[in-house]
Coordinates of C-alpha atoms in Angstrom, one line a residue:
X1 CA 5.7 -5.4 0.1
X2 CA 9.0 -4.9 -1.8
X3 CA 9.8 -8.6 -1.3
X4 CA 6.4 -9.6 -2.6
X5 CA 6.7 -7.3 -5.6
X6 CA 10.2 -8.6 -6.5
X7 CA 9.0 -12.2 -6.1
X8 CA 6.0 -11.5 -8.3
X9 CA 8.2 -9.8 -10.9
X10 CA 10.7 -12.7 -11.0
X11 CA 7.8 -15.2 -11.4
X12 CA 6.3 -13.1 -14.2
X13 CA 9.6 -13.0 -16.1
X14 CA 10.1 -16.8 -15.6
X15 CA 6.5 -17.5 -16.8
X16 CA 7.0 -15.3 -19.9
X17 CA 10.3 -17.0 -20.7
X18 CA 8.7 -20.4 -20.2
X19 CA 5.8 -19.7 -22.6
X20 CA 7.7 -17.7 -25.2
X21 CA 11.1 -19.6 -25.3
X22 CA 10.8 -23.1 -23.8
X23 CA 7.3 -24.1 -24.7
X24 CA 7.8 -24.0 -28.6
X25 CA 10.8 -26.2 -28.3
X26 CA 9.5 -28.9 -25.9
X27 CA 7.1 -31.8 -26.8
X28 CA 4.5 -32.9 -24.3
X29 CA 4.1 -29.5 -22.6
X30 CA 1.9 -29.7 -19.5
X31 CA 1.1 -27.8 -16.3
X32 CA 3.7 -29.5 -14.1
X33 CA 6.5 -28.9 -16.7
X34 CA 5.4 -25.3 -17.0
X35 CA 5.5 -24.9 -13.2
X36 CA 8.9 -26.4 -13.0
X37 CA 10.3 -24.3 -15.8
X38 CA 8.8 -21.1 -14.3
X39 CA 10.2 -21.7 -10.8
X40 CA 13.6 -22.7 -12.3
X41 CA 13.8 -19.5 -14.4
X42 CA 12.6 -17.4 -11.4
X43 CA 15.5 -18.6 -9.2
X44 CA 17.6 -15.7 -10.5
X45 CA 14.8 -13.4 -9.4
X46 CA 14.9 -14.9 -5.9
X47 CA 18.6 -14.2 -5.7
X48 CA 17.8 -10.7 -6.9
X49 CA 15.2 -10.4 -4.0
X50 CA 17.8 -11.6 -1.4
X51 CA 20.3 -8.9 -2.5
X52 CA 17.6 -6.2 -2.6
X53 CA 16.5 -7.3 0.9
X54 CA 20.1 -7.0 2.2
X55 CA 20.5 -3.5 0.7
X56 CA 17.2 -2.4 2.4
X57 CA 18.1 -4.0 5.8
X58 CA 21.5 -2.3 5.9
X59 CA 19.7 1.0 5.3
X60 CA 21.6 1.7 2.1
X61 CA 18.5 2.6 0.2
X62 CA 15.5 0.9 -1.3
X63 CA 17.0 -2.4 -2.4
X64 CA 14.2 -3.4 -4.8
X65 CA 14.3 0.0 -6.6
X66 CA 18.1 0.0 -6.8
X67 CA 18.2 -3.5 -8.2
X68 CA 15.5 -2.6 -10.7
X69 CA 17.5 0.3 -11.8
X70 CA 20.5 -2.0 -12.6
X71 CA 18.2 -4.0 -14.8
X72 CA 16.9 -0.9 -16.6
X73 CA 20.4 0.4 -17.1
X74 CA 21.4 -3.0 -18.5
X75 CA 18.6 -2.8 -21.1
X76 CA 19.3 0.7 -22.3
X77 CA 21.6 -0.5 -25.1
X78 CA 18.8 -2.7 -26.6
X79 CA 16.3 0.2 -26.3
X80 CA 18.7 2.7 -27.9
X81 CA 19.5 0.2 -30.7
X82 CA 15.8 -0.2 -31.4
X83 CA 15.3 3.5 -31.4
X84 CA 18.2 4.1 -33.7
X85 CA 17.0 1.5 -36.2
X86 CA 13.6 3.2 -36.4
X87 CA 15.3 6.6 -36.3
X88 CA 17.2 5.9 -39.5
X89 CA 14.0 5.0 -41.4
X90 CA 12.6 8.5 -40.8
X91 CA 13.0 11.4 -43.2
X92 CA 15.3 14.2 -42.2
X93 CA 12.4 16.3 -40.8
X94 CA 11.0 13.4 -38.9
X95 CA 14.4 12.6 -37.5
X96 CA 14.8 16.2 -36.2
X97 CA 11.3 16.1 -34.7
X98 CA 11.9 12.7 -33.1
X99 CA 15.2 13.7 -31.6
X100 CA 13.8 17.0 -30.3
X101 CA 10.7 15.3 -28.9
X102 CA 12.9 12.7 -27.1
X103 CA 15.2 15.4 -25.6
X104 CA 12.2 17.5 -24.5
X105 CA 10.3 14.6 -23.1
X106 CA 13.3 13.4 -21.0
X107 CA 13.9 16.9 -19.7
X108 CA 10.3 17.5 -18.8
X109 CA 10.0 14.0 -17.3
X110 CA 13.1 14.7 -15.1
X111 CA 11.7 17.9 -13.9
X112 CA 8.2 16.5 -13.1
X113 CA 9.6 13.5 -11.3
X114 CA 12.0 15.5 -9.1
X115 CA 9.3 18.1 -8.4
X116 CA 6.8 15.4 -7.4
X117 CA 9.3 13.7 -5.1
X118 CA 9.9 17.0 -3.2
X119 CA 6.2 17.8 -3.0
X120 CA 4.6 16.9 0.3
X121 CA 1.4 17.6 2.4
X122 CA 1.9 19.5 5.6
X123 CA 0.0 18.3 8.7
X124 CA 0.2 21.0 11.3
X125 CA 1.1 20.0 14.9
X126 CA 1.7 21.8 18.1
X127 CA 3.5 20.8 21.4
X128 CA 2.0 22.0 24.7
X129 CA 5.2 21.3 26.6
X130 CA 6.8 24.3 28.1
X131 CA 10.2 25.5 26.8
X132 CA 11.1 27.4 30.0
X133 CA 13.2 26.3 32.9
X134 CA 11.3 24.9 35.9
X135 CA 12.4 27.7 38.2
X136 CA 11.0 30.2 35.8
X137 CA 7.7 28.3 35.1
X138 CA 4.7 30.5 35.9
X139 CA 2.0 27.9 35.1
X140 CA 1.5 28.9 31.4
X141 CA 2.5 26.9 28.4
X142 CA 4.1 28.1 25.1
X143 CA 2.7 26.5 22.0
X144 CA 5.6 25.1 19.9
X145 CA 4.3 25.0 16.3
X146 CA 5.5 22.6 13.7
X147 CA 4.5 20.3 10.9
X148 CA 4.5 16.7 9.9
X149 CA 5.5 16.4 6.2
X150 CA 4.0 13.5 4.2
X151 CA 5.5 13.1 0.7
X152 CA 3.2 12.4 -2.2
X153 CA 5.7 9.9 -3.6
X154 CA 6.2 8.3 -0.2
X155 CA 7.2 5.0 -1.7
X156 CA 8.8 6.3 -4.9
X157 CA 7.7 4.6 -8.0
X158 CA 7.1 1.1 -6.6
X159 CA 3.3 1.4 -7.2
X160 CA 4.2 2.1 -10.9
X161 CA 6.3 -1.0 -11.0
X162 CA 3.5 -3.0 -9.4
X163 CA 1.1 -1.7 -12.1
X164 CA 3.4 -2.6 -14.9
X165 CA 4.1 -6.1 -13.5
X166 CA 0.5 -7.0 -12.8
X167 CA -0.8 -5.6 -16.1
X168 CA 2.0 -7.5 -18.0
X169 CA 1.2 -10.7 -16.1
X170 CA -2.5 -10.4 -17.0
X171 CA -1.7 -9.7 -20.6
X172 CA 0.4 -12.9 -20.9
X173 CA -2.3 -15.0 -19.3
X174 CA -5.1 -13.5 -21.5
X175 CA -3.0 -14.1 -24.7
X176 CA -2.0 -17.6 -23.7
X177 CA -5.6 -18.8 -23.0
X178 CA -7.6 -16.6 -25.4
X179 CA -5.1 -16.6 -28.2
X180 CA -3.1 -13.9 -29.8
X181 CA -5.8 -12.7 -32.2
X182 CA -5.8 -9.1 -33.5
X183 CA -9.1 -8.3 -31.7
X184 CA -7.9 -9.7 -28.4
X185 CA -4.6 -7.7 -28.6
X186 CA -6.4 -4.5 -29.6
X187 CA -9.0 -4.7 -26.8
X188 CA -6.4 -5.5 -24.2
X189 CA -3.9 -2.9 -25.3
X190 CA -6.4 -0.1 -25.7
X191 CA -8.9 -0.7 -22.9
X192 CA -8.1 -3.5 -20.4
X193 CA -4.3 -2.9 -19.9
X194 CA -4.5 0.9 -19.3
X195 CA -7.5 0.4 -17.0
X196 CA -5.8 -2.4 -15.0
X197 CA -2.5 -0.5 -14.9
X198 CA -4.3 2.7 -13.5
X199 CA -6.3 0.8 -10.9
X200 CA -3.4 -1.3 -9.6
X201 CA -1.0 1.7 -9.5
X202 CA -3.4 3.9 -7.5
X203 CA -4.4 1.0 -5.2
X204 CA -0.8 0.1 -4.4
X205 CA 0.2 3.7 -3.9
X206 CA -2.5 4.1 -1.3
X207 CA -1.7 0.8 0.4
X208 CA 2.1 1.4 0.3
X209 CA 1.7 4.9 1.8
X210 CA -0.4 3.6 4.7
X211 CA 2.0 0.7 5.5
X212 CA 5.1 2.8 5.1
X213 CA 4.1 5.8 7.1
X214 CA 2.4 3.8 9.9
X215 CA -0.2 6.2 11.3
X216 CA -0.6 4.2 14.6
X217 CA 3.1 4.6 15.3
X218 CA 3.1 8.3 14.5
X219 CA 0.0 8.9 16.7
X220 CA 1.7 7.1 19.6
X221 CA 4.9 9.2 19.2
X222 CA 2.9 12.4 19.1
X223 CA 1.0 11.4 22.2
X224 CA 4.1 10.6 24.1
X225 CA 5.7 13.9 23.0
X226 CA 2.6 15.9 24.1
X227 CA 1.8 17.0 20.6
X228 CA -1.6 17.7 19.1
X229 CA -2.6 17.6 15.4
X230 CA -4.5 20.5 13.8
X231 CA -7.1 20.0 11.1
X232 CA -6.2 23.4 9.6
X233 CA -3.0 25.2 8.8
X234 CA -4.1 28.0 11.1
X235 CA -2.6 27.0 14.4
X236 CA -4.4 29.8 16.3
X237 CA -7.7 28.0 15.9
X238 CA -7.5 25.9 19.1
X239 CA -10.9 24.3 18.5
X240 CA -9.6 22.5 15.5
X241 CA -7.1 20.4 17.4
X242 CA -7.7 16.6 17.3
X243 CA -7.9 14.6 20.5
X244 CA -4.8 12.4 21.1
X245 CA -5.1 8.7 20.7
X246 CA -7.6 6.9 18.3
X247 CA -8.9 10.2 16.8
X248 CA -5.4 11.3 15.9
X249 CA -4.7 7.8 14.4
X250 CA -7.8 7.9 12.3
X251 CA -7.2 11.4 11.0
X252 CA -3.6 10.5 10.1
X253 CA -4.7 7.3 8.4
X254 CA -7.2 9.2 6.2
X255 CA -4.7 12.0 5.4
X256 CA -2.0 9.5 4.5
X257 CA -4.4 7.5 2.3
X258 CA -5.4 10.7 0.5
X259 CA -1.7 11.6 -0.1
X260 CA -1.0 8.1 -1.4
X261 CA -4.0 8.2 -3.7
X262 CA -2.9 11.6 -5.0
X263 CA 0.6 10.3 -5.6
X264 CA -0.7 7.3 -7.5
X265 CA -2.8 9.5 -9.7
X266 CA 0.3 11.6 -10.4
X267 CA 2.2 8.5 -11.4
X268 CA -0.6 7.4 -13.7
X269 CA -0.8 10.8 -15.3
X270 CA 3.0 10.9 -15.9
X271 CA 2.9 7.4 -17.5
X272 CA 0.0 8.3 -19.9
X273 CA 1.4 11.7 -20.6
X274 CA 4.6 10.2 -22.1
X275 CA 2.9 7.2 -23.7
X276 CA 2.2 9.2 -26.9
X277 CA 5.8 10.2 -27.7
X278 CA 6.8 6.6 -27.0
X279 CA 4.4 5.2 -29.5
X280 CA 4.8 7.8 -32.2
X281 CA 8.6 8.3 -32.1
X282 CA 9.5 4.8 -31.1
X283 CA 11.5 6.0 -28.1
X284 CA 10.7 3.2 -25.6
X285 CA 12.8 4.6 -22.7
X286 CA 10.5 7.2 -21.1
X287 CA 8.8 4.7 -18.7
X288 CA 12.1 3.2 -17.5
X289 CA 13.5 6.7 -17.1
X290 CA 10.6 7.5 -14.7
X291 CA 11.8 4.7 -12.5
X292 CA 15.4 5.4 -12.9
X293 CA 15.2 9.2 -12.1
X294 CA 12.9 8.6 -9.2
X295 CA 15.2 6.0 -7.6
X296 CA 18.3 8.0 -8.1
X297 CA 16.6 11.1 -6.6
X298 CA 15.3 9.0 -3.7
X299 CA 18.8 7.6 -3.1
X300 CA 20.4 11.1 -3.2
X301 CA 17.9 12.4 -0.6
X302 CA 18.7 9.4 1.6
X303 CA 22.4 10.2 1.3
X304 CA 21.7 13.8 2.0
X305 CA 19.7 13.0 5.1
X306 CA 22.4 10.6 6.4
X307 CA 25.0 13.4 5.9
X308 CA 22.8 15.9 7.7
X309 CA 22.4 13.5 10.6
X310 CA 26.1 12.6 10.9
X311 CA 27.8 15.8 9.6
X312 CA 25.3 18.5 10.5
X313 CA 28.0 21.1 11.4
X314 CA 29.6 20.9 8.0
X315 CA 26.3 21.6 6.3
X316 CA 25.2 24.6 8.4

């Protein structure tokens, strides 16, 4: 799905560049020329996709997210320049308020994103295998209790990126065919774009979570390990255990889908929560910062997990 998302993003950027830059300077514009221009401009995105895929395949992190972060960092200078130009036009009181709101928003955004990435749903599991030596085995089993953590942001902010890309692509198509009238822009920016962004983000978060966590594989591993899944956090209620096999797979699939749905709702709330200071103060960096902070935190956790696996004794 990361390859598909990167390809879609590169095609979107190529289409926008073809319509906004190439079309006004070319006579005899037609569909074949538009298709050729879009694919030519998207070739850079295909190279971007190849590098991202290599990063992911070498287990160095989420390649698409890391490459997206490089693009965001590269555009910071332009965003800061736009903010500073608008900042100078404010009065002294508004300048102080704008700067304070920007600092507060970035700090709050950092806290919420890092908190959300460390938040997970616990699925209680038990193992019925004995932990005693065969010579000492008396026919009874000790229940080894544990849990299966499912992060709410299991795929990071990729659903947010998907929502932004598809909503932006739809906006370009609508304005290109319906015209850039004031009424069309107002309706799309106030109603259609937020609605489409919310639906796509939540939908992709649910699908990404299901595909990434793979409930069938987890159910098979639990079955081979002799583990049972509990529907409640109270592991003493033995009647709440789920039968191994298809029942476990269905329960895990529903639980993972709910977690992905909740994570998508959290991302949408975060985006709309910081839309107001972006519009009012002209600080158009909060949405990219969500992606940047999330990717950096995810990369740090992957590095931490790698060090724990390879240098466990040094971290005890």
